[in-house]
Short mmCIF file of C-alpha atoms in Angstrom, two decimals:
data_model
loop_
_atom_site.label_atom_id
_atom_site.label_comp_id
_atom_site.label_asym_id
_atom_site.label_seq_id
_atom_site.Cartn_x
_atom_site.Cartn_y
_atom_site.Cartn_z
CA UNK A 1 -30.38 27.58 -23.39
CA UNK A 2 -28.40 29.01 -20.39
CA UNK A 3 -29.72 28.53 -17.12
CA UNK A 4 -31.82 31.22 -15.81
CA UNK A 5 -30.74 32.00 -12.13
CA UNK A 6 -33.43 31.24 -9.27
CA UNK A 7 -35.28 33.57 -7.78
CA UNK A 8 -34.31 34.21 -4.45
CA UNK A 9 -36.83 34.22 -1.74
CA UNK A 10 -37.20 37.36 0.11
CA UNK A 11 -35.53 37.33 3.68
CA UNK A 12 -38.62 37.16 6.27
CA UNK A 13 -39.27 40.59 8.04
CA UNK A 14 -37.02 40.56 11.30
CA UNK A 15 -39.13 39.71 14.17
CA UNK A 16 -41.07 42.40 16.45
CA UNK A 17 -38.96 43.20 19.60
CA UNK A 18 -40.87 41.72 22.83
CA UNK A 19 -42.73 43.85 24.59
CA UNK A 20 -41.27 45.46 27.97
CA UNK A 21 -42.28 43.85 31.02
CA UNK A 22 -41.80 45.67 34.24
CA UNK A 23 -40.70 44.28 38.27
CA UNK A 24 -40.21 46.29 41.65
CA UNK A 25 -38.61 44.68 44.16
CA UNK A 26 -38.88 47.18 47.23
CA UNK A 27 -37.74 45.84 50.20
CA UNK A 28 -39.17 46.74 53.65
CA UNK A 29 -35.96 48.33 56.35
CA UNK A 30 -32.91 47.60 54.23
CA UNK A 31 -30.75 49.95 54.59
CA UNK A 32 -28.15 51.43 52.58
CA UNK A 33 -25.10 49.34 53.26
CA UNK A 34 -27.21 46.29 53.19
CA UNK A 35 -26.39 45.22 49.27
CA UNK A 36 -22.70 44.67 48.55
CA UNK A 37 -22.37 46.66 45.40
CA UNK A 38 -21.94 49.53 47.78
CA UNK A 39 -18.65 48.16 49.78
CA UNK A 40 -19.38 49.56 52.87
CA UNK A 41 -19.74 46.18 54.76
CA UNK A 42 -17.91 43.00 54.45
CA UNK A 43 -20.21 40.93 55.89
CA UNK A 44 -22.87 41.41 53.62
CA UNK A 45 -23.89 39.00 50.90
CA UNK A 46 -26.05 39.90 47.84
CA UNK A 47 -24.18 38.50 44.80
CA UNK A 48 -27.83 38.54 42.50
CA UNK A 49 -28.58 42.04 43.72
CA UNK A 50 -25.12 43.15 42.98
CA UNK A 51 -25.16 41.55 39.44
CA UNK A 52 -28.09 43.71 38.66
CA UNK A 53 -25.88 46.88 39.40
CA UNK A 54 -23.22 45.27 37.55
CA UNK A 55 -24.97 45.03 34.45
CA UNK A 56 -27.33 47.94 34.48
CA UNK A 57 -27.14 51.37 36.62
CA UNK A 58 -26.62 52.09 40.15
CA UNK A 59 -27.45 55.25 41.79
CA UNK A 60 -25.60 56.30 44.68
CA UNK A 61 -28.15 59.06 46.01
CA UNK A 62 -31.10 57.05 45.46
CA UNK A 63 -33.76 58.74 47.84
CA UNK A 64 -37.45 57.33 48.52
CA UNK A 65 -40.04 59.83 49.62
CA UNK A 66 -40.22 58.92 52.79
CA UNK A 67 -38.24 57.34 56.20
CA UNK A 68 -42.05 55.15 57.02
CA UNK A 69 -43.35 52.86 54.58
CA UNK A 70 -46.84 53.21 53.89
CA UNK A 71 -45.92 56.57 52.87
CA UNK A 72 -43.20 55.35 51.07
CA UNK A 73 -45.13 52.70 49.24
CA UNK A 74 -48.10 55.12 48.50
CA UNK A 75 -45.97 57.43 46.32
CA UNK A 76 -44.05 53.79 44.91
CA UNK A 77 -47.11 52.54 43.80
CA UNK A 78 -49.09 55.94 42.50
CA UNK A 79 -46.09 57.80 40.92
CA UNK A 80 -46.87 60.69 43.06
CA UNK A 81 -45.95 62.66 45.96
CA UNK A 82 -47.80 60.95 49.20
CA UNK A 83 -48.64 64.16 50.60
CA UNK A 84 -50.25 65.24 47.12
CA UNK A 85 -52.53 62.07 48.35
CA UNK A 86 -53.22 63.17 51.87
CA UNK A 87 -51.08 59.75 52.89
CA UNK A 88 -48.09 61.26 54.78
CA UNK A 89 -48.00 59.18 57.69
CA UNK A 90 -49.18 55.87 58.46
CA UNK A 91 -51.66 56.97 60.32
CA UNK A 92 -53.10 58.62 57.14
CA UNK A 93 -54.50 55.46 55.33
CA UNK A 94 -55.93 53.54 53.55
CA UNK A 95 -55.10 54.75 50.05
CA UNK A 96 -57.66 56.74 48.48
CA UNK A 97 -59.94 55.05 45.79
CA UNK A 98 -59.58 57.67 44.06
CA UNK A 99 -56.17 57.27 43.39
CA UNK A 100 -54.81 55.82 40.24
CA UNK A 101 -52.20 52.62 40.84
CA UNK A 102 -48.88 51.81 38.81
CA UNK A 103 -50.72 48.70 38.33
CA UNK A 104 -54.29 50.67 36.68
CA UNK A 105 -51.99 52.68 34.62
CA UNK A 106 -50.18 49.34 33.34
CA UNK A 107 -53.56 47.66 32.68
CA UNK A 108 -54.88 50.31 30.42
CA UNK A 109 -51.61 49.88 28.25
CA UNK A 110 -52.54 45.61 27.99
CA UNK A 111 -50.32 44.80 30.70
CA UNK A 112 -51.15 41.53 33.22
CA UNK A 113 -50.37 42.86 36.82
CA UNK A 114 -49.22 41.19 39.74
CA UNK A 115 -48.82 41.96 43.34
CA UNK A 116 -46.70 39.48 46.11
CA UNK A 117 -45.81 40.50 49.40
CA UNK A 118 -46.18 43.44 51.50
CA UNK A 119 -48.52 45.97 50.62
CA UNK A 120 -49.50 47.93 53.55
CA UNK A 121 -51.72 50.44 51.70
CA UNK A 122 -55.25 48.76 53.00
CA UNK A 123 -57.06 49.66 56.02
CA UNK A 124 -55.23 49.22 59.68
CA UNK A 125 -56.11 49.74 63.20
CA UNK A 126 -54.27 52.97 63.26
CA UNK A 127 -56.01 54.83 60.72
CA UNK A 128 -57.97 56.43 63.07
CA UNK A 129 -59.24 59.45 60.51
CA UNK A 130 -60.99 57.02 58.55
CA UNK A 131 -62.13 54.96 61.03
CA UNK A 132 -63.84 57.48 63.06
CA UNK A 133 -65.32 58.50 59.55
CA UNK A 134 -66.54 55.19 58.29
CA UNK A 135 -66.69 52.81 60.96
CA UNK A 136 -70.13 54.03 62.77
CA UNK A 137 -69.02 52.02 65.76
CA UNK A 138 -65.98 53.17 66.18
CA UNK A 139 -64.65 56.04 69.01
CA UNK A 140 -61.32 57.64 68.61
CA UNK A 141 -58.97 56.45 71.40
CA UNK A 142 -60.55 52.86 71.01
CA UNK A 143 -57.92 50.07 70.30
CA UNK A 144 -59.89 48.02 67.44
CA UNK A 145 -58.82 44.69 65.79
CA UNK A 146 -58.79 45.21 61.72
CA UNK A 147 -59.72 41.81 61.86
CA UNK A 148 -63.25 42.40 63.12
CA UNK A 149 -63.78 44.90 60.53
CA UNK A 150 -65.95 43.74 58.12
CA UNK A 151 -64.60 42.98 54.64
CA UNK A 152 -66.88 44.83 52.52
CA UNK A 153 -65.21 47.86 54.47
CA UNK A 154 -61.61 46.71 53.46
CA UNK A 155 -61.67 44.90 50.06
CA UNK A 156 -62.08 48.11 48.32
CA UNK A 157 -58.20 49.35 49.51
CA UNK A 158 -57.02 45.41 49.03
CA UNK A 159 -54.24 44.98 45.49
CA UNK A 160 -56.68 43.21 44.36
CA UNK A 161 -59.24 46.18 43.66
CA UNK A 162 -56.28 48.41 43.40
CA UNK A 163 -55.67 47.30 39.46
CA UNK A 164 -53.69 43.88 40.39
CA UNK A 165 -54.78 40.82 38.29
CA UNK A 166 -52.88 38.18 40.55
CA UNK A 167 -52.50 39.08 44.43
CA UNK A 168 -50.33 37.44 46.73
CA UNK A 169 -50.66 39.74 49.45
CA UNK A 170 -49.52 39.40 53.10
CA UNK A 171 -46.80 39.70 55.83
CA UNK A 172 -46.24 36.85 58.20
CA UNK A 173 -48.08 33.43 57.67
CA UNK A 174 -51.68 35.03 56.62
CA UNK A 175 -51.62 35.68 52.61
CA UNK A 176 -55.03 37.70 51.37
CA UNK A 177 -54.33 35.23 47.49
CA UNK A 178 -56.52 34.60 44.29
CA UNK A 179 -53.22 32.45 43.46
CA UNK A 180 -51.60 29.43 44.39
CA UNK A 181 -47.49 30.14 44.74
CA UNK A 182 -46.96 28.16 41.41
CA UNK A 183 -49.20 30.47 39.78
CA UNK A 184 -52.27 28.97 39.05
CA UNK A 185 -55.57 30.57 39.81
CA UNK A 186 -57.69 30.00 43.16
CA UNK A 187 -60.71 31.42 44.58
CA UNK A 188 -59.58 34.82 46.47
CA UNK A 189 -59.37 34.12 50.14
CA UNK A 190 -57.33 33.74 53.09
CA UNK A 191 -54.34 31.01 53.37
CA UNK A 192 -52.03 30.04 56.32
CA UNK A 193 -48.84 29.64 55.28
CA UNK A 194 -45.97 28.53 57.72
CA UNK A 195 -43.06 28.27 55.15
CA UNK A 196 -40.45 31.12 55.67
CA UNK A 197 -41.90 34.12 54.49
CA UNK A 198 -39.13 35.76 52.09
CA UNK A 199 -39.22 32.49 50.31
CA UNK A 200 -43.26 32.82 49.92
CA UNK A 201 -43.17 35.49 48.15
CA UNK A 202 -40.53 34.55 45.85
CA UNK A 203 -41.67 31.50 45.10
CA UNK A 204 -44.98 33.42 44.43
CA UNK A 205 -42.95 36.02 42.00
CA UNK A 206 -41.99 33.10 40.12
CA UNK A 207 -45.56 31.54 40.22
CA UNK A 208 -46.57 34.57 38.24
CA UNK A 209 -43.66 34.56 35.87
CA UNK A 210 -44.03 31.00 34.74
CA UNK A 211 -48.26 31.86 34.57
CA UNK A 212 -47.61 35.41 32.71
CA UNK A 213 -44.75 34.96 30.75
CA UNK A 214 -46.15 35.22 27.13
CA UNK A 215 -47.61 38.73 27.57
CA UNK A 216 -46.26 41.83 28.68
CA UNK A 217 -46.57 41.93 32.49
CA UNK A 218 -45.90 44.27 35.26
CA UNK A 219 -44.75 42.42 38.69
CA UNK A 220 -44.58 44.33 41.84
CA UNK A 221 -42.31 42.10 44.58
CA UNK A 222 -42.34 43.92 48.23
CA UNK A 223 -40.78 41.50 50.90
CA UNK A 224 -41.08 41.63 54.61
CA UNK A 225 -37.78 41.62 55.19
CA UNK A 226 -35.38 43.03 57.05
CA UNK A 227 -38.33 44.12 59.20
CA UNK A 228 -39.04 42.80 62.46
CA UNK A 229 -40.05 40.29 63.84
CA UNK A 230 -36.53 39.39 62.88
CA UNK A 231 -36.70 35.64 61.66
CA UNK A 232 -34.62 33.36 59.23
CA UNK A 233 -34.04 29.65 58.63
CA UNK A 234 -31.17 27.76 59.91
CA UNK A 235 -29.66 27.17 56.28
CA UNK A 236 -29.95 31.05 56.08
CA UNK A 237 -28.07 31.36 58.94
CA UNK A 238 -25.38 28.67 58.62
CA UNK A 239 -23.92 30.88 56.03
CA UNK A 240 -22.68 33.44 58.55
CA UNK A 241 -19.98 33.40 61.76
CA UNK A 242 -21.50 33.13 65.03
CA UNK A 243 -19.14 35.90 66.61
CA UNK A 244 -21.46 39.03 65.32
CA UNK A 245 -24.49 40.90 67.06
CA UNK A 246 -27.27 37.84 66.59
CA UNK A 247 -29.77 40.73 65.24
CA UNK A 248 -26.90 41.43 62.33
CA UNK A 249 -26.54 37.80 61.82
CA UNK A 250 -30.51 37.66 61.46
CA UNK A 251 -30.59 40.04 59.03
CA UNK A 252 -27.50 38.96 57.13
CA UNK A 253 -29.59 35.92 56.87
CA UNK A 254 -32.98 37.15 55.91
CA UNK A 255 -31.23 39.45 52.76
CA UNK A 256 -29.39 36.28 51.45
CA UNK A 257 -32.66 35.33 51.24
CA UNK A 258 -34.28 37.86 49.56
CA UNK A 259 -31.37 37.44 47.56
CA UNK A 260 -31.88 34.15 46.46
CA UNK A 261 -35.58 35.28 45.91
CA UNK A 262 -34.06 37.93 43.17
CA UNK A 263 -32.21 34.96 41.78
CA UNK A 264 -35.23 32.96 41.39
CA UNK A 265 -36.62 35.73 39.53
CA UNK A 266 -34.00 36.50 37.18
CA UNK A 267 -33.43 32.84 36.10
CA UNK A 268 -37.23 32.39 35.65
CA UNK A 269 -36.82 34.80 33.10
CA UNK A 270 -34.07 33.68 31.77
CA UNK A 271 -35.85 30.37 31.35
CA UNK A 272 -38.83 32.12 29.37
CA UNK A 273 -36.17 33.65 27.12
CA UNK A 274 -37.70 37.32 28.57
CA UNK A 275 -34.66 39.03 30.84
CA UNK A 276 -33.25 41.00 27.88
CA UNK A 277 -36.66 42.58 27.66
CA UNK A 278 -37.66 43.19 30.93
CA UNK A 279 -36.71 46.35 33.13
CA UNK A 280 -36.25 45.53 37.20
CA UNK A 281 -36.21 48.04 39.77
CA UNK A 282 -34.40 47.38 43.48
CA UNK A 283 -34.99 49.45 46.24
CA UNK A 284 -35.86 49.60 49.94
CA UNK A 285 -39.06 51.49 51.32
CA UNK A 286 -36.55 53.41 53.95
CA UNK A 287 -33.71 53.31 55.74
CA UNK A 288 -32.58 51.28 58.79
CA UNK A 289 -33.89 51.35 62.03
CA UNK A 290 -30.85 51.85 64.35
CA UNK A 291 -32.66 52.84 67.68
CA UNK A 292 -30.57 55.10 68.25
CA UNK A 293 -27.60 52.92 69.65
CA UNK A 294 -28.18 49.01 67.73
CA UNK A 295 -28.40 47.64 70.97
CA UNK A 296 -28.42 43.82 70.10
CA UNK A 297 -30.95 42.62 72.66
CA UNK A 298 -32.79 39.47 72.72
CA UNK A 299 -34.66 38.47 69.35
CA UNK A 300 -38.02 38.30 70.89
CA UNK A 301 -37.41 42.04 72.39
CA UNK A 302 -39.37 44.99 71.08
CA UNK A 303 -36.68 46.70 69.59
CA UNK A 304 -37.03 48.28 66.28
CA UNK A 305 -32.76 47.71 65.18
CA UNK A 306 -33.61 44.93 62.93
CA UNK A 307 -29.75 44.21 61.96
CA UNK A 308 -29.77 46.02 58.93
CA UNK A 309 -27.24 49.23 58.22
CA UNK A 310 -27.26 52.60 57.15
CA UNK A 311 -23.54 53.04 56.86
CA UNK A 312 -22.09 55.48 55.99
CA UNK A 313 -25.26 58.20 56.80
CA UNK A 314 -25.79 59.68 59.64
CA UNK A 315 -29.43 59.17 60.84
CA UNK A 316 -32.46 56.23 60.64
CA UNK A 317 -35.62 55.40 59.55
CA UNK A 318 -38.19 57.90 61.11
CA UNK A 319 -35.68 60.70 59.89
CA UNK A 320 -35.21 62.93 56.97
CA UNK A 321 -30.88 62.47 57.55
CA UNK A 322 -29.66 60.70 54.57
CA UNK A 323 -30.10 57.71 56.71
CA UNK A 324 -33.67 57.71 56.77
CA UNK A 325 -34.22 58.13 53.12
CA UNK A 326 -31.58 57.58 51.12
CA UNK A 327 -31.63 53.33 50.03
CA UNK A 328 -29.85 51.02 47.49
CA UNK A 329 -31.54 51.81 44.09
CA UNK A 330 -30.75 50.18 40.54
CA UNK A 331 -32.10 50.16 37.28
CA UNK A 332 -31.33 47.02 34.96
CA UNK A 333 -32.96 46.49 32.01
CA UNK A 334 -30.56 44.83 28.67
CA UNK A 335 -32.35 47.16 26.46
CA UNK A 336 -30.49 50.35 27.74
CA UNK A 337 -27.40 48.98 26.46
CA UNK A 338 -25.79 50.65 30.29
CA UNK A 339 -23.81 47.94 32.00
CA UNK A 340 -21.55 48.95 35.08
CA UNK A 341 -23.25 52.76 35.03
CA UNK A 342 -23.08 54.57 38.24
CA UNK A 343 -24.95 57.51 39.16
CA UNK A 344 -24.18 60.19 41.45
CA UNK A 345 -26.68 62.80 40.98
CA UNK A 346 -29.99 62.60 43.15
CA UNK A 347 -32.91 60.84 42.00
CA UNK A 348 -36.65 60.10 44.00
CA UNK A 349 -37.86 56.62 43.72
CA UNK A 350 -40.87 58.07 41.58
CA UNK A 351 -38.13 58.77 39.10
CA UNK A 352 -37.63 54.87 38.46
CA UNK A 353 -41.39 53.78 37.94
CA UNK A 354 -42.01 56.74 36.07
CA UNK A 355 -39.17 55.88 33.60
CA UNK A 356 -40.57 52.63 33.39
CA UNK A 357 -43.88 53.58 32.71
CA UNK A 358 -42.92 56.26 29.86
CA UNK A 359 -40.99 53.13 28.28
CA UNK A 360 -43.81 50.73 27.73
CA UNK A 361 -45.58 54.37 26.38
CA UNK A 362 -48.04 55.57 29.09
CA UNK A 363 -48.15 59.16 29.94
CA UNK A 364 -46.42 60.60 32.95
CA UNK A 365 -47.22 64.16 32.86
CA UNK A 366 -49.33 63.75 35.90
CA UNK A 367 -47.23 61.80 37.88
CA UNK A 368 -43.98 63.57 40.27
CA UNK A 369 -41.07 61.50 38.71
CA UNK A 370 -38.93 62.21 35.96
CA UNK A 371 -37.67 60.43 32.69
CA UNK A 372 -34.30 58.71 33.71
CA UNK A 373 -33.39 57.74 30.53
CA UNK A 374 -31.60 60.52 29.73
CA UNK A 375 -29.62 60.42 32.73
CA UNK A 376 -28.86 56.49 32.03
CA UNK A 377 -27.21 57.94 28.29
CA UNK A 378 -25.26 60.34 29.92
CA UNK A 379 -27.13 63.82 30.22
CA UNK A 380 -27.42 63.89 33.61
CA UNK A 381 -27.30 68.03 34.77
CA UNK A 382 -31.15 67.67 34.74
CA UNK A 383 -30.59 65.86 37.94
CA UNK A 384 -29.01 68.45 39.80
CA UNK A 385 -31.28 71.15 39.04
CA UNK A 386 -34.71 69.05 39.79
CA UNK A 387 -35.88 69.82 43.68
CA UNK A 388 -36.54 66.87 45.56
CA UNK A 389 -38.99 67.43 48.87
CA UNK A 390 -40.03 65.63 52.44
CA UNK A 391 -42.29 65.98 54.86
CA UNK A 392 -42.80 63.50 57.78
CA UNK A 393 -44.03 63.83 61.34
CA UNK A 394 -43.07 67.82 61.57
CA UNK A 395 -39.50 67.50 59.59
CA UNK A 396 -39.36 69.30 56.38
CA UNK A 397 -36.62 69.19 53.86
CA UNK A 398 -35.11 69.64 50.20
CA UNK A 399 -32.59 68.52 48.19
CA UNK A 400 -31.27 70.36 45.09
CA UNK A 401 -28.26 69.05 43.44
CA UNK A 402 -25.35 69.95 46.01
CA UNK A 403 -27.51 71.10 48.83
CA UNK A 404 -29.95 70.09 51.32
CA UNK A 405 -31.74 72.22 53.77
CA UNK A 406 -33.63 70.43 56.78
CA UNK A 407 -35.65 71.58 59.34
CA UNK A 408 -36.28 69.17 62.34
CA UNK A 409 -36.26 70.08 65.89
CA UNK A 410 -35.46 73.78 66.97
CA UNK A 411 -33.16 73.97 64.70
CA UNK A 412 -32.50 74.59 60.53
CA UNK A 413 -29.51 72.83 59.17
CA UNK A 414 -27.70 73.44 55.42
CA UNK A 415 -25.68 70.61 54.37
CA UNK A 416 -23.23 70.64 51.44
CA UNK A 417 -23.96 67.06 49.81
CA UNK A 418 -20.86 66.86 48.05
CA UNK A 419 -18.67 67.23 51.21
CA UNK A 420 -17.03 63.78 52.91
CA UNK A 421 -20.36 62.86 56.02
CA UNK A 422 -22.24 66.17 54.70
CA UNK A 423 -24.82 66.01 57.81
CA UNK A 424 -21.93 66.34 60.23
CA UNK A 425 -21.83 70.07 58.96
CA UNK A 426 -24.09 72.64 59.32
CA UNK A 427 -23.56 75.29 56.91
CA UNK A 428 -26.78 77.51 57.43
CA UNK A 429 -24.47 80.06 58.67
CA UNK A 430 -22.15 80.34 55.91
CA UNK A 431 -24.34 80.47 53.23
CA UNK A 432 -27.86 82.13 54.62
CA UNK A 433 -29.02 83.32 51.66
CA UNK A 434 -29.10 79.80 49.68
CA UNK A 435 -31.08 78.44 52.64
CA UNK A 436 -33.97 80.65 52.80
CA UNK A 437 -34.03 80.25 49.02
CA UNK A 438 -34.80 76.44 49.70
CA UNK A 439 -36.56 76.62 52.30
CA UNK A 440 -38.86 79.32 50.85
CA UNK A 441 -39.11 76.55 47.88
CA UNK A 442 -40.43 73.54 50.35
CA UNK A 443 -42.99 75.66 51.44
CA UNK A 444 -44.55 77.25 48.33
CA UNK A 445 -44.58 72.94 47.58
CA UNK A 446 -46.04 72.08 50.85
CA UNK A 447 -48.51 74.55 50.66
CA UNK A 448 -50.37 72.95 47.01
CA UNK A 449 -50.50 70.15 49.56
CA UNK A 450 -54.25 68.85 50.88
CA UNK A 451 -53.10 68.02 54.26
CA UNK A 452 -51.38 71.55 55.55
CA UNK A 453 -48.16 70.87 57.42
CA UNK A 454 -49.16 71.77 60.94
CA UNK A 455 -45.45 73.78 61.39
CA UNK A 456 -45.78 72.08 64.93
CA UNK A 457 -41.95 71.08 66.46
CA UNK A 458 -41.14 67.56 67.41
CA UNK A 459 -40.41 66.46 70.55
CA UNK A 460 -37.44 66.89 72.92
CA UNK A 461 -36.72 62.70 73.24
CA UNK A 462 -37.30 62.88 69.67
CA UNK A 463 -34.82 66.07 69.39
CA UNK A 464 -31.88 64.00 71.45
CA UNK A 465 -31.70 61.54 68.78
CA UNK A 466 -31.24 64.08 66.09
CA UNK A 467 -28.70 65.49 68.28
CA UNK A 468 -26.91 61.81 68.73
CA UNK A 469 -27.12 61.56 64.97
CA UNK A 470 -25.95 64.84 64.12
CA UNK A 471 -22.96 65.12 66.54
CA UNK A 472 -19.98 66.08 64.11
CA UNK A 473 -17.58 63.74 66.64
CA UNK A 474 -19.60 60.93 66.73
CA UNK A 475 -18.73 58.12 63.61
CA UNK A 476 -21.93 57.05 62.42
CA UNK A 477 -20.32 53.55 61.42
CA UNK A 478 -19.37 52.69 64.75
#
């Protein structure tokens, strides 16, 4: 009898992609010359940063809503315009309740959530609105200490009621934690830490990442750093010449580190075999702080110039000028199949979480930002035609593809974005007509707005600096 042939077994069913997992890095003051990827300093040095850019999608006119950062971090962390919140300013806090979080949207779609670093969204000593509305003991005018405040009042505006499984909140030595930094779980409370702060919070990123791994997670990382007080450790700063402004050197220092905290990140998920299926974010809450001249006086001085750079835009934190909003930005995520993509056309940093939170399938009709995906595969003209708006302390602008009308001061100003230092050029003159188009669309925005702009002027010391900033003969790289 002939042989029969045996059967052959059935190939097993490929197996199921891995779930997306999401991170944010925002960074607190970097500005945007501070990541090499954008060659406009040579003393910079962010080679894991860079590598992101490398191998995913930079975009060149990355703006965040904002030149502050509570602001800035209220519309990160809710998808949505602050103002739409009533959380323009600082001042303006704590983030409503009522407010839906990145991190409760994730958590409805089965994701773990996680929280380290800077979150600046809870109740402060400045928030006098709420205070005076709350706090029955409280007088406007008074100078209070948050700390005496008792913590019933706060927890509700803490990460960890704001939809974050794993907190590891806090700035400078006090961490609000229900963690330990190698990720295991601890009774929520205050610790004393005295270890360099960057590295605190990375070490905590990759706490969570080694505790989280095996489900689909989303990890928000927000350093205190570049920000004042300006600090660094000696290993840090071995790695740079001595003959440069000691603030620059500081914050060379403290964004190597931050560096080496993205590093720590990316090869603990190499380790857990889970980069190719995780999408990270990079940005900065706002620009630089230059006051005005970055005067490199003593470390212990008051000055806001924390070392960091906004080359080559004219203007700082505190403004709507590029220099003020517009921060490093990137995209990487394997899936995309983009690697080395650069994109000019303007995008809002509510762009980026929105993308990420369409991906993983929640709904971001709601929410302000767009769908960059898209834009990542090439069909970008969307972009362009998208308005982008600001408010902040009595400045109002918006940016539309080529053009950007801003209104700070006495004055209205027209810039054409595609020109070499736009903001040294006022074009309101030349082209009237397409400024009172804009400016007619920033206020039929502003006005859906719960908090009314005021239309009240800044001040004149406030006034010189826009006119140092916006002097067409002054280099704003020197």
């Amino acid at each position: 009898m002939p042989s029969q042939p045996k059967p052959v077994a059935p190939a097993p069913p490929p197996e199921p992609a891995k779930p997306t997992n999401v991170i944010v890095f925002f960074t607190d003051d970097q500005g945007y010359a501070d990541i090499g990827i954008h060659n406009q300093r040579n003393d910079i040095r962010t080679p894991n940063i860079d590598s992101l850019a490398n191998d995913g999608v930079l975009f060149t006119n990355g703006y965040v809503t904002s030149p502050q950062c509570s602001p800035s971090r209220a519309a990160l962390i809710t998808g949505r315009y602050q103002q739409r919140i009533g959380y323009g300013e600082n001042k303006f806090g704590p983030l409503s309740v009522d407010t839906d979080t990145l991190a409760d949207r994730f958590k409805s779609l089965g994701y773990t959530t996680g929280m380290m670093g800077k979150w600046h969204l809870e109740l402060q000593g400045n928030m006098t609105e709420w205070l005076s509305q709350n706090l029955e003991s409280y007088f406007p005018g008074d100078r209070i200490d948050i700390n005496q405040v008792p913590l019933e009042l706060k927890m509700p505006f803490m990460p960890e009621s704001r939809g974050f499984d794993y907190v590891f909140d806090g700035y400078y030595k006090y961490y609000w934690t229900n963690m330990q930094r190698n990720g295991t779980e601890k009774a929520s409370g205050w610790v004393e830490i005295d270890n360099y702060r960057i590295d605190v919070i990375s070490d905590a990123a990759v706490g969570f990442i080694n505790s989280h791994h095996e489900k689909p997670f989303f990890l928000h990382v927000a350093h205190y750093g570049p920000h004042v007080p300006i600090e660094a450790t000696q290993e840090l700063l071995d790695q740079f010449p001595d003959d440069m402004p000691i603030r620059r050197k500081y914050a060379l220092a403290t964004m190597l580190g931050i560096d080496n905290g993205v590093g720590k990140v990316i090869q603990a998920l190499k380790e857990h075999d889970i980069f190719e299926n995780t999408l990270i974010v990079f940005m900065s809450d706002n620009g630089a702080p230059l006051d005005t001249d970055r005067a490199d006086v003593p470390l212990d001085s008051r000055s806001s110039w924390n070392g960091s750079r906004n080359d080559p835009l004219r203007g700082e934190k505190g403004m709507l000028m590029e220099g003020g909003i517009k921060v490093p930005y990137i995209i990487h995520y394997p899936r995309f199949n983009a690697s080395g993509i650069v994109i000019d056309e303007p995008v809002l940093s509510l762009d980026a979480v929105a993308t990420a939170l369409k991906l993983v399938g929640g709904e971001i009709d709601d929410l302000d930002g767009i769908d960059l995906r898209p834009a990542i595969s090439g069909d970008r003209e969307y972009l362009n035609e998208r308005p982008m708006f600001f408010r902040f302390q009595n400045q109002r602008a918006i940016r539309q593809g080529r053009w950007k009308y801003l209104e700070a001061g006495w004055n209205d100003y027209l810039f054409d974005m595609y020109a070499n230092d736009p903001e040294a050029n006022n074009m309101i003159e030349a082209f009237p007509d397409i400024a009172e188009q804009m400016k007619n669309q920033y206020f039929e925005w502003s006005g859906q707005m719960p908090r009314p702009d005021d239309m009240s002027r800044i001040l004149i010391p406030f006034q010189m600096r826009y006119d140092y900033h916006l002097d067409p003969e002054r280099d704003p790289t020197q």
